[in-house]
JSON list of C-alpha atoms in Angstrom, two decimals:
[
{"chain": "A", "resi": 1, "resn": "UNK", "atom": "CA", "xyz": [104.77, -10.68, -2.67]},
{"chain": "A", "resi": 2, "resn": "UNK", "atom": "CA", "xyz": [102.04, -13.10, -1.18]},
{"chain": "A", "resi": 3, "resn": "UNK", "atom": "CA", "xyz": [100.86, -12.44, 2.46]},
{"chain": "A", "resi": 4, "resn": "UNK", "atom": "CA", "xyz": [102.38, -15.45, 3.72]},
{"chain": "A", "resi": 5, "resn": "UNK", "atom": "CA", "xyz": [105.69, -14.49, 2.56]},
{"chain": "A", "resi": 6, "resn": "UNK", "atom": "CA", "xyz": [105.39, -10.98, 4.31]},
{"chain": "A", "resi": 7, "resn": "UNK", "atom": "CA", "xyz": [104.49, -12.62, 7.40]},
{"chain": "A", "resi": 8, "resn": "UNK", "atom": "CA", "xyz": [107.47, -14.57, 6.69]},
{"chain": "A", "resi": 9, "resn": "UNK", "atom": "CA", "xyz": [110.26, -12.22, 6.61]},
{"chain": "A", "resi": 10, "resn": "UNK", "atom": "CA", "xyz": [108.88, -10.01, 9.29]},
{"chain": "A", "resi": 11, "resn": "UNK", "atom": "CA", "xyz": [109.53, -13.36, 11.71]},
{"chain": "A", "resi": 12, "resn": "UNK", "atom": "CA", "xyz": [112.91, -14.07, 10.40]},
{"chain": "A", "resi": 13, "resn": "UNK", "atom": "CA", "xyz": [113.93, -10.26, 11.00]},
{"chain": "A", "resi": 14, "resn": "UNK", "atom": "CA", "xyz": [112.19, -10.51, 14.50]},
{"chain": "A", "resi": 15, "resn": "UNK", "atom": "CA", "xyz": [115.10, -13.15, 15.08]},
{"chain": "A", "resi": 16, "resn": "UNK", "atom": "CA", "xyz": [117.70, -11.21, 13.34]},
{"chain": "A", "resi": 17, "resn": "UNK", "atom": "CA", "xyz": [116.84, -8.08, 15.45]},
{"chain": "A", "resi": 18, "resn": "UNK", "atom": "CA", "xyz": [116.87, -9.73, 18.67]},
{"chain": "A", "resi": 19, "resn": "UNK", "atom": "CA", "xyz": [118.89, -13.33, 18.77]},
{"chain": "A", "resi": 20, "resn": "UNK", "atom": "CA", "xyz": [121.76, -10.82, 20.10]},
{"chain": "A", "resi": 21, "resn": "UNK", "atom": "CA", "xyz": [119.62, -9.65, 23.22]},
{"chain": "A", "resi": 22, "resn": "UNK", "atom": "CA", "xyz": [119.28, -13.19, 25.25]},
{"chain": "A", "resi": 23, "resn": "UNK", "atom": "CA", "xyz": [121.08, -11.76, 28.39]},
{"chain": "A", "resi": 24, "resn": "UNK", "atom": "CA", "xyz": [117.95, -12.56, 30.22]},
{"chain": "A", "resi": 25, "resn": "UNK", "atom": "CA", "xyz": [118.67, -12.68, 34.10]},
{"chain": "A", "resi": 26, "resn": "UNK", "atom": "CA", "xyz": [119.45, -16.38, 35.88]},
{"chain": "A", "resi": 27, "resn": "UNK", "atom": "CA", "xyz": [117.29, -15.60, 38.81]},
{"chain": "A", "resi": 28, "resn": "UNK", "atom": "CA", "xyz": [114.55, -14.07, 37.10]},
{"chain": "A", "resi": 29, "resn": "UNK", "atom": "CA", "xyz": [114.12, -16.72, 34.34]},
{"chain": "A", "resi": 30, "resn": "UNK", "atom": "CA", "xyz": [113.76, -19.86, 37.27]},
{"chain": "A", "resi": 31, "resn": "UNK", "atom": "CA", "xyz": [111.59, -17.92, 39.03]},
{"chain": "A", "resi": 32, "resn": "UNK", "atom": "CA", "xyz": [109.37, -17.34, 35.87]},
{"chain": "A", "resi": 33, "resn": "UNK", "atom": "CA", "xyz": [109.76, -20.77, 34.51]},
{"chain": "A", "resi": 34, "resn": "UNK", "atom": "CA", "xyz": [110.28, -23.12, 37.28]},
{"chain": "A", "resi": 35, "resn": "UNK", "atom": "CA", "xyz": [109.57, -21.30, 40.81]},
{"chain": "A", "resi": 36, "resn": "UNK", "atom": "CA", "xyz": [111.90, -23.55, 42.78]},
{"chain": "A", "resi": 37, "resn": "UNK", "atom": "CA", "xyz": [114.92, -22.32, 42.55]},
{"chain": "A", "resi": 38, "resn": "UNK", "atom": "CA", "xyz": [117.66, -24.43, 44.37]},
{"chain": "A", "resi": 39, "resn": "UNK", "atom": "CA", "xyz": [121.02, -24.34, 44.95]},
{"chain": "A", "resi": 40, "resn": "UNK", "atom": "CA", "xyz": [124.35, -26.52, 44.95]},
{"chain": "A", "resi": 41, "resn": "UNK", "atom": "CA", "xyz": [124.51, -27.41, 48.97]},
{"chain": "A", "resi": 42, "resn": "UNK", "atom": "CA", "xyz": [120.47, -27.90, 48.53]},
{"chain": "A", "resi": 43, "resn": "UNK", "atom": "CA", "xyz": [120.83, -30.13, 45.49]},
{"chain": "A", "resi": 44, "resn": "UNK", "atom": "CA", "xyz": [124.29, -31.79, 47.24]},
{"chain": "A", "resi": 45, "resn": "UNK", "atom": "CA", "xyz": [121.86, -32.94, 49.84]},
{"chain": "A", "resi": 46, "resn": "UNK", "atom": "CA", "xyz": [118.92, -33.92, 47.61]},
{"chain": "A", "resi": 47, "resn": "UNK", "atom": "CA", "xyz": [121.36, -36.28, 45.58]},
{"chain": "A", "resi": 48, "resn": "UNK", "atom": "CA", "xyz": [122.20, -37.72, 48.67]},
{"chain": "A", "resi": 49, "resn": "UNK", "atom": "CA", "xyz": [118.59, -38.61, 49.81]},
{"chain": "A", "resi": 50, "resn": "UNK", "atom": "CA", "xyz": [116.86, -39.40, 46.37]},
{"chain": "A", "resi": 51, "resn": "UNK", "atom": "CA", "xyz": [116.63, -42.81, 45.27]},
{"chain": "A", "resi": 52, "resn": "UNK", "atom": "CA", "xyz": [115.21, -40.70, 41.84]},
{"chain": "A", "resi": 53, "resn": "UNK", "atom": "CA", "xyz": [116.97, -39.86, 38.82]},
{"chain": "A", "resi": 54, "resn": "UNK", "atom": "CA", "xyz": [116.65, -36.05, 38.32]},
{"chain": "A", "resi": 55, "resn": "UNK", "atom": "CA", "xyz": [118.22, -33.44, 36.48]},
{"chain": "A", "resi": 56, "resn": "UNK", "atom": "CA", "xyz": [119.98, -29.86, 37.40]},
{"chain": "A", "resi": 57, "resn": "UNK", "atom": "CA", "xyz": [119.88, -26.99, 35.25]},
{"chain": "A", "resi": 58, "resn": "UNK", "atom": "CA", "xyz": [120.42, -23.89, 35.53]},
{"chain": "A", "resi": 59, "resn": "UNK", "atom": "CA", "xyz": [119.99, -20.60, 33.01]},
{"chain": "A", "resi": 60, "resn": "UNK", "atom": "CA", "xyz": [123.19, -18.28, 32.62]},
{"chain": "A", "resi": 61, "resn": "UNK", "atom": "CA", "xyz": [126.56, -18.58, 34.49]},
{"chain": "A", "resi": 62, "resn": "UNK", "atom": "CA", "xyz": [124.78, -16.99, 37.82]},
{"chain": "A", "resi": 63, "resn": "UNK", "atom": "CA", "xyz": [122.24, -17.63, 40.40]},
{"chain": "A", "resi": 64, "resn": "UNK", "atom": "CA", "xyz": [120.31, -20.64, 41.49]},
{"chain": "A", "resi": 65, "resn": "UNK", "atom": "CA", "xyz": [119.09, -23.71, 39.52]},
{"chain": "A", "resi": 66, "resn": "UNK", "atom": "CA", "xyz": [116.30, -26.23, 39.36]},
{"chain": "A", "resi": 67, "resn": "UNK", "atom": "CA", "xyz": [115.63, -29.82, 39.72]},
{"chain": "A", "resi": 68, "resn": "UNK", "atom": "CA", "xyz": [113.69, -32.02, 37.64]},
{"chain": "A", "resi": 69, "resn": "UNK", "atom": "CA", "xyz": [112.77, -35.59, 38.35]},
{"chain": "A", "resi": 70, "resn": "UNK", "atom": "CA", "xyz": [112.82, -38.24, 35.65]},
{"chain": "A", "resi": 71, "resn": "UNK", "atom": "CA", "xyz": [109.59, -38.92, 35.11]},
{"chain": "A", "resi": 72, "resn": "UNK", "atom": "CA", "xyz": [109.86, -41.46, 32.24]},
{"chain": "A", "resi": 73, "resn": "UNK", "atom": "CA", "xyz": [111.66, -42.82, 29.83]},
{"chain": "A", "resi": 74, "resn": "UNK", "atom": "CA", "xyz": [110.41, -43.97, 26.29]},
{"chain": "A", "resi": 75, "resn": "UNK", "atom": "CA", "xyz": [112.22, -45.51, 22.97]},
{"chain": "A", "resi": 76, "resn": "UNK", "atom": "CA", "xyz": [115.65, -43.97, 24.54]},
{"chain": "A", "resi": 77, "resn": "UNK", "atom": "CA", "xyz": [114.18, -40.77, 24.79]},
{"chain": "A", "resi": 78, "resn": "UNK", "atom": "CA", "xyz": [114.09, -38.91, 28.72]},
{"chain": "A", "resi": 79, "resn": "UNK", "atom": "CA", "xyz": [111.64, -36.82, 30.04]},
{"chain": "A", "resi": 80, "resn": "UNK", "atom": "CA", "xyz": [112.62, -34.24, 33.16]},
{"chain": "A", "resi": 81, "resn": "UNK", "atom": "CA", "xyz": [109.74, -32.91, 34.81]},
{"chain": "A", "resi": 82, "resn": "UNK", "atom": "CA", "xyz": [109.83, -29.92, 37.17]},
{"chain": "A", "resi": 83, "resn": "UNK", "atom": "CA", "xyz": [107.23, -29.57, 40.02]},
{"chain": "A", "resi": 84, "resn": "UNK", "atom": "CA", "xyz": [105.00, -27.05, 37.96]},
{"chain": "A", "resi": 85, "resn": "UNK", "atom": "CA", "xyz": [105.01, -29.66, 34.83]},
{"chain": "A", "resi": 86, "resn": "UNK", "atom": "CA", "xyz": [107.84, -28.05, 32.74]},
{"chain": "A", "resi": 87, "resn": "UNK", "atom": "CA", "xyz": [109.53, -30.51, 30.62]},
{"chain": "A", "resi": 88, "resn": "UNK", "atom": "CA", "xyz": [112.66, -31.36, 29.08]},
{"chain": "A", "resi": 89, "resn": "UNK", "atom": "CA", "xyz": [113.32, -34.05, 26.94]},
{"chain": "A", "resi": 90, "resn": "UNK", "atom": "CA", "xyz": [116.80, -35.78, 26.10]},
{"chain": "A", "resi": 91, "resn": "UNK", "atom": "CA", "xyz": [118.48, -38.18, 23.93]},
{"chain": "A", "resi": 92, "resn": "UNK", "atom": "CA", "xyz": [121.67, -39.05, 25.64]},
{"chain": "A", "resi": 93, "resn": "UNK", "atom": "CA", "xyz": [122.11, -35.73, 27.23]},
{"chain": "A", "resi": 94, "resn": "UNK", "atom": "CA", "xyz": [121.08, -33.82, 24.61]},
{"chain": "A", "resi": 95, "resn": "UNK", "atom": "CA", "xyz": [118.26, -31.70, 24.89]},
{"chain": "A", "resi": 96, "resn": "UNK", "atom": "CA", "xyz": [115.88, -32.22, 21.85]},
{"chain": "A", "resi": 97, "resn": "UNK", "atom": "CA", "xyz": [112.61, -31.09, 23.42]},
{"chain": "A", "resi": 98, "resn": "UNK", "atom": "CA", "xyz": [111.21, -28.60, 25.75]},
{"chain": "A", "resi": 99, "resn": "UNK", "atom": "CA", "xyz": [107.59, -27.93, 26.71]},
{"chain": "A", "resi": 100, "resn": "UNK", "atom": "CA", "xyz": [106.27, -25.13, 29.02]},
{"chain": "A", "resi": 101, "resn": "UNK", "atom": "CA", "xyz": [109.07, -22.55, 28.63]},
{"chain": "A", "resi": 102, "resn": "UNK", "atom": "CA", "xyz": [106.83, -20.36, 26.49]},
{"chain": "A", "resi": 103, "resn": "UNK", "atom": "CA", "xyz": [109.93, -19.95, 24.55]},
{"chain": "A", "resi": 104, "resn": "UNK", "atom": "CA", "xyz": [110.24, -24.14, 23.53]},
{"chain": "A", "resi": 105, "resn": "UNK", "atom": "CA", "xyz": [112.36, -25.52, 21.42]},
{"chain": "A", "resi": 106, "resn": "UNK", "atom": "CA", "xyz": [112.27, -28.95, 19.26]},
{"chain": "A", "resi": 107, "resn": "UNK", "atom": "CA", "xyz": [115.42, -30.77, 17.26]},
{"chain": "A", "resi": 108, "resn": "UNK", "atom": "CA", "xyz": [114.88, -33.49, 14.77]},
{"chain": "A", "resi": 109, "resn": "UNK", "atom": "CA", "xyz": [119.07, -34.42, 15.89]},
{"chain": "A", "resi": 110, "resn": "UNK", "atom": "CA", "xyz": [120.05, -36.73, 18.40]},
{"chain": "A", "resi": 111, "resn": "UNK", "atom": "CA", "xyz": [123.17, -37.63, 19.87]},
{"chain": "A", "resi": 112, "resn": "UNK", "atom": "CA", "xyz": [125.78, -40.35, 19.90]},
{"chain": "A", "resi": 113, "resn": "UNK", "atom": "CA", "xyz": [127.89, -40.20, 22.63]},
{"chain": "A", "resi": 114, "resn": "UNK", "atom": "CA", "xyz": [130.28, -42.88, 21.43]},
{"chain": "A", "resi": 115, "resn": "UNK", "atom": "CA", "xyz": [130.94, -41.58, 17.82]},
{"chain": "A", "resi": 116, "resn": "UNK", "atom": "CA", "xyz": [134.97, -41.20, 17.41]},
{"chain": "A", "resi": 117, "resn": "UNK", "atom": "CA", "xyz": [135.12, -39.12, 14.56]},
{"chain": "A", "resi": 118, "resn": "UNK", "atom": "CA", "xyz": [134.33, -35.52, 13.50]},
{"chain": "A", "resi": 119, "resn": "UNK", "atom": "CA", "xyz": [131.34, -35.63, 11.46]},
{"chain": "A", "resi": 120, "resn": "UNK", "atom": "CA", "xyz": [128.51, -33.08, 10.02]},
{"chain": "A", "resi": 121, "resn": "UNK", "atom": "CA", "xyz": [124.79, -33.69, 10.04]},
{"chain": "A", "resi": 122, "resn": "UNK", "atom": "CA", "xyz": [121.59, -30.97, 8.81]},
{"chain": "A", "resi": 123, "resn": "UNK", "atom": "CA", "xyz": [118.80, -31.19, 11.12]},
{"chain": "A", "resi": 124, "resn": "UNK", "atom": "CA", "xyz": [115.71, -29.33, 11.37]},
{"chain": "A", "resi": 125, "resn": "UNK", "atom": "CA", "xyz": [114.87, -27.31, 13.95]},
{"chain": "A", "resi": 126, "resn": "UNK", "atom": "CA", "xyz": [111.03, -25.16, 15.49]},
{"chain": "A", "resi": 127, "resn": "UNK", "atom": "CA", "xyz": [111.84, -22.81, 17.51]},
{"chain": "A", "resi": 128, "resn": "UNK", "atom": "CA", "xyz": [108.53, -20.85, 19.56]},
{"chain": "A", "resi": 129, "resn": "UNK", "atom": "CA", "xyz": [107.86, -17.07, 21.07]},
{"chain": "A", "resi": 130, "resn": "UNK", "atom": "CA", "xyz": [108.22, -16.17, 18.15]},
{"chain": "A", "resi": 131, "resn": "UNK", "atom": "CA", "xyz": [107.64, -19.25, 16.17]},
{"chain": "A", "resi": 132, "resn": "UNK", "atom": "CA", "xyz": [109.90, -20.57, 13.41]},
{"chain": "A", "resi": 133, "resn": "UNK", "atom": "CA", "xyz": [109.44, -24.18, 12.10]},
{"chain": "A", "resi": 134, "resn": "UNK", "atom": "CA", "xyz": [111.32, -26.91, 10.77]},
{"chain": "A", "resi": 135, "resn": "UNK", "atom": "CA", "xyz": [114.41, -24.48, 9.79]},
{"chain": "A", "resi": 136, "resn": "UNK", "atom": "CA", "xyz": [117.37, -26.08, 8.10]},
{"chain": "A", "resi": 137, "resn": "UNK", "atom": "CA", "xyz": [120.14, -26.47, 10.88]},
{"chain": "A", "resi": 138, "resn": "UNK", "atom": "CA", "xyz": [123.63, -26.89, 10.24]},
{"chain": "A", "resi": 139, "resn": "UNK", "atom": "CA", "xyz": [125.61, -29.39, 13.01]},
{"chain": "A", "resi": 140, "resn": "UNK", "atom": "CA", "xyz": [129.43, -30.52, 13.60]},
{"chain": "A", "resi": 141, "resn": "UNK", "atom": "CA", "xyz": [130.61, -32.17, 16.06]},
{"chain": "A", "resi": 142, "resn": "UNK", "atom": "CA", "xyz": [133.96, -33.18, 17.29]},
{"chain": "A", "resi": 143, "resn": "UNK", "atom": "CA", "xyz": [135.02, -35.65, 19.82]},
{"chain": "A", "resi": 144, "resn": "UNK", "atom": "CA", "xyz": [138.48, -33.97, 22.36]},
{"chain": "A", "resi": 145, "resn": "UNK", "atom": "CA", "xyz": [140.82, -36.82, 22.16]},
{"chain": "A", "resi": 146, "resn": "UNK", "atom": "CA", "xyz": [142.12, -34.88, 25.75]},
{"chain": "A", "resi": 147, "resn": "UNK", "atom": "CA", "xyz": [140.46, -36.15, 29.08]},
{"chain": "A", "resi": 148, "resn": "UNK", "atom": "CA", "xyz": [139.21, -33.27, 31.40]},
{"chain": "A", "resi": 149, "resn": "UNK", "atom": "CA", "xyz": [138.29, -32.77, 35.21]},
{"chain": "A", "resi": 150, "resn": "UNK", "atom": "CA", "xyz": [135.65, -31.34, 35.68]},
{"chain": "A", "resi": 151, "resn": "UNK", "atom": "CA", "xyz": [134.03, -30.89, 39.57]},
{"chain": "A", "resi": 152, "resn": "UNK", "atom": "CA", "xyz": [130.06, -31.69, 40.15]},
{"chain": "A", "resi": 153, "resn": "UNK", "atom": "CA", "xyz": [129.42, -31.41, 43.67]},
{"chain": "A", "resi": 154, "resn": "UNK", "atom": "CA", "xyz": [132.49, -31.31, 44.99]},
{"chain": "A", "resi": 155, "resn": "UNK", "atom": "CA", "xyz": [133.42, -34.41, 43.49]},
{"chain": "A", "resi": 156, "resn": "UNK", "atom": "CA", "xyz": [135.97, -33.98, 40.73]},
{"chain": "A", "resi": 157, "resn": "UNK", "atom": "CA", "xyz": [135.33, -36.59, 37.48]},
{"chain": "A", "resi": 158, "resn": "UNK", "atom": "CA", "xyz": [137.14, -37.43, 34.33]},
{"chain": "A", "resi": 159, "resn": "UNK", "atom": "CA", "xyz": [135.64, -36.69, 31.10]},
{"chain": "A", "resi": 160, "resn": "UNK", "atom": "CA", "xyz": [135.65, -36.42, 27.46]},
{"chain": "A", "resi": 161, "resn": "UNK", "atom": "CA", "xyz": [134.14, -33.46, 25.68]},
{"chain": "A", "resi": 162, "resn": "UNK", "atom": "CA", "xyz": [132.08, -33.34, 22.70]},
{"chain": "A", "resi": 163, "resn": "UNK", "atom": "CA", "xyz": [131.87, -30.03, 21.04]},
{"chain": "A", "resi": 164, "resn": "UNK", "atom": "CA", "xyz": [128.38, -29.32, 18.77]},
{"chain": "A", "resi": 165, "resn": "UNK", "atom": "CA", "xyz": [128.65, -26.54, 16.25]},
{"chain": "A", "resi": 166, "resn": "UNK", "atom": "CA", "xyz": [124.95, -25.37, 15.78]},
{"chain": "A", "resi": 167, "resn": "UNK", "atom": "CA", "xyz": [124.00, -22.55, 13.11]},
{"chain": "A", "resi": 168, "resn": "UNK", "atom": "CA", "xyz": [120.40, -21.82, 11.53]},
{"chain": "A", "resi": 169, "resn": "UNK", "atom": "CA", "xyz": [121.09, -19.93, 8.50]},
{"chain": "A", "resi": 170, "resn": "UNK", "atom": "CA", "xyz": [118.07, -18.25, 8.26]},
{"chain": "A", "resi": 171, "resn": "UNK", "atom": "CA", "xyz": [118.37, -16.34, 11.17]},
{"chain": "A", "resi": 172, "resn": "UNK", "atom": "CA", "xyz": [121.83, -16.38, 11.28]},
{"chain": "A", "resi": 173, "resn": "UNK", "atom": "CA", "xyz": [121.94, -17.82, 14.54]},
{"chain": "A", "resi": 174, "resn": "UNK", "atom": "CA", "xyz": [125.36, -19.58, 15.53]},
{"chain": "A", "resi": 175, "resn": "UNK", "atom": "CA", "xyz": [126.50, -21.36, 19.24]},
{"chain": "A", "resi": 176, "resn": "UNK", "atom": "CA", "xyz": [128.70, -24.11, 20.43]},
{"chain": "A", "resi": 177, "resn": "UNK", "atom": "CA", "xyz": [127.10, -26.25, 22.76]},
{"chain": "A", "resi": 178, "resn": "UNK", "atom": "CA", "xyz": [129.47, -28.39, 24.95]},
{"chain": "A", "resi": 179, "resn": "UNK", "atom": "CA", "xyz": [128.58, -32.48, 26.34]},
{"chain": "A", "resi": 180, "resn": "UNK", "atom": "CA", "xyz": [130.87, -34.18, 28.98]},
{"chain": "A", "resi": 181, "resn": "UNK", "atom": "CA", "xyz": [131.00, -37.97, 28.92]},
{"chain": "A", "resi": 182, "resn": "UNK", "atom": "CA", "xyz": [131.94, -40.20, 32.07]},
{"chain": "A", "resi": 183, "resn": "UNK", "atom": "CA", "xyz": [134.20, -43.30, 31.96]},
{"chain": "A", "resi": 184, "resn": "UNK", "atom": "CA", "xyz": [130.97, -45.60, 31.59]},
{"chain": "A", "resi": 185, "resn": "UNK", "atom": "CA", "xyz": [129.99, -43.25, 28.19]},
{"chain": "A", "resi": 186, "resn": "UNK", "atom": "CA", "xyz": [127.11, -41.38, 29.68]},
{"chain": "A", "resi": 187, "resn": "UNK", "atom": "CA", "xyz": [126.72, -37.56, 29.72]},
{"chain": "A", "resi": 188, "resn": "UNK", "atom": "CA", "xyz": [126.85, -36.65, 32.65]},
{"chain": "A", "resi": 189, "resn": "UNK", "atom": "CA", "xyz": [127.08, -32.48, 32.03]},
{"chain": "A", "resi": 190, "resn": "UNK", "atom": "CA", "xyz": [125.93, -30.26, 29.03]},
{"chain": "A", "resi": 191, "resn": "UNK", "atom": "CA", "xyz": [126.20, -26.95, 28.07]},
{"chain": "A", "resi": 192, "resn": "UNK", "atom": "CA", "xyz": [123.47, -25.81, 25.72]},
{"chain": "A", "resi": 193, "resn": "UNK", "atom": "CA", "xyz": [122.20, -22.98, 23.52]},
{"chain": "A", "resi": 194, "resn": "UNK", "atom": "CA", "xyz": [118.26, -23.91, 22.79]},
{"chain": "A", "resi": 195, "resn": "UNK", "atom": "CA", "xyz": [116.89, -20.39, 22.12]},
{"chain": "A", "resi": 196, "resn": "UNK", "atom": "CA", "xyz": [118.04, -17.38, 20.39]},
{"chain": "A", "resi": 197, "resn": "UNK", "atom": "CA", "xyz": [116.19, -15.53, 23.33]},
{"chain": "A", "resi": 198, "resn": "UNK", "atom": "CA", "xyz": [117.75, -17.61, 26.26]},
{"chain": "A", "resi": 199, "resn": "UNK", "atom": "CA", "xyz": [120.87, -17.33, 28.12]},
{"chain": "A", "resi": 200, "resn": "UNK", "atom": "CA", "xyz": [122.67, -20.70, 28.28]},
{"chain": "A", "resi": 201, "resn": "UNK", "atom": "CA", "xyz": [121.34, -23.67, 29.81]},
{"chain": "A", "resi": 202, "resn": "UNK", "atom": "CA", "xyz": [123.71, -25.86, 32.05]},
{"chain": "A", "resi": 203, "resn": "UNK", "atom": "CA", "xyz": [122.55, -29.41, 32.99]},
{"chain": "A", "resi": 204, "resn": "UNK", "atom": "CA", "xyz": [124.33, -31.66, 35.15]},
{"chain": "A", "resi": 205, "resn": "UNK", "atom": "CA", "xyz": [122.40, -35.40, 35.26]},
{"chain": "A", "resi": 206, "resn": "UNK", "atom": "CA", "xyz": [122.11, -38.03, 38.10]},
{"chain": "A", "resi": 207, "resn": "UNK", "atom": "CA", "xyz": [121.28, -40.98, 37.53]},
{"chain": "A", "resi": 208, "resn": "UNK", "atom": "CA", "xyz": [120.25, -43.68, 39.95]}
]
């Protein structure tokens, strides 16, 4: 067995042994990562006086979140930017890049928010801290034929729901990410899996 190989399977059982253990805390992860953490009533009344688009994500189903401003936009694809240059990059809502988490993530898929039918699509997919690159990813999605209400800041909206299968065989690492779409076909809401070693990541996206 070649040294390369060794090195190898020791990563892909570093992800085996720990892809399980992601219940990293909320508060702890914003204040590591971002350092301005914000909540609903603060973010209420930032939406209310920004003539910015920005982004609101939060890690986990508890504690505070952070915002990140658009800071540009190039060949369809978005850039959020927090205040201490962490970014996140989308294509229609979904997240395909990250830089700055230590723990960053990178897709070769995009999304379509307008596709009607179920399909399946392989992507590839690097994953960093610890470092696995371009591993074969499995995707399906499926498009709810069934509106649903969902409430961002207090104000109660009308979507439809894609749901995104995700597995990486390799490290036998499996999620179902979750993207809401307004009347005007924009996501306006995802729930995301990025990292085996991160909680979930919610997003809810203004736009101006």
């Amino acid at each position: 067995m070649t040294n390369l190989m060794k090195k190898y399977i020791c990563l892909v059982a570093s992800f085996l042994c720990t892809s399980g253990c992601a219940n990293v805390a909320s508060d702890y992860l914003f204040d590591y990562y971002f350092g301005n953490n914000k909540n609903e009533a603060f973010v209420k009344d930032y939406n209310n006086n920004s003539e910015y688009s920005f982004a609101y994500l939060k890690f986990g189903r508890f504690g505070a979140g952070s915002i990140l401003v658009l800071a540009y936009i190039d060949d369809g694809i978005y850039e959020w930017r927090s205040s201490d240059g962490i970014s996140v990059f989308t294509s229609n809502g979904m997240v395909v890049k990250t830089l700055g988490l230590g723990k960053d993530y990178k897709t070769s898929l995009t999304l379509n928010p307008t596709f009607s039918q179920s399909f399946k699509e392989v992507s590839f997919t690097t994953l960093y801290e610890p470092s696995l690159y371009s591993a074969k990813t499995l995707n399906e999605f499926t498009a709810s034929n069934k509106p649903l209400k969902i409430d961002i800041l207090d104000q109660e909206i009308t979507t439809s729901v894609i749901t995104h299968k995700v597995e990486i065989p390799i490290i036998r690492w499996n999620k179902e990410n979750k993207y809401f779409i307004n009347s005007s076909g924009r996501v306006i809401k995802a729930e995301v899996y990025i990292h085996p070693y991160l909680p979930r990541l919610t997003i809810n996206y203004f736009y101006k």
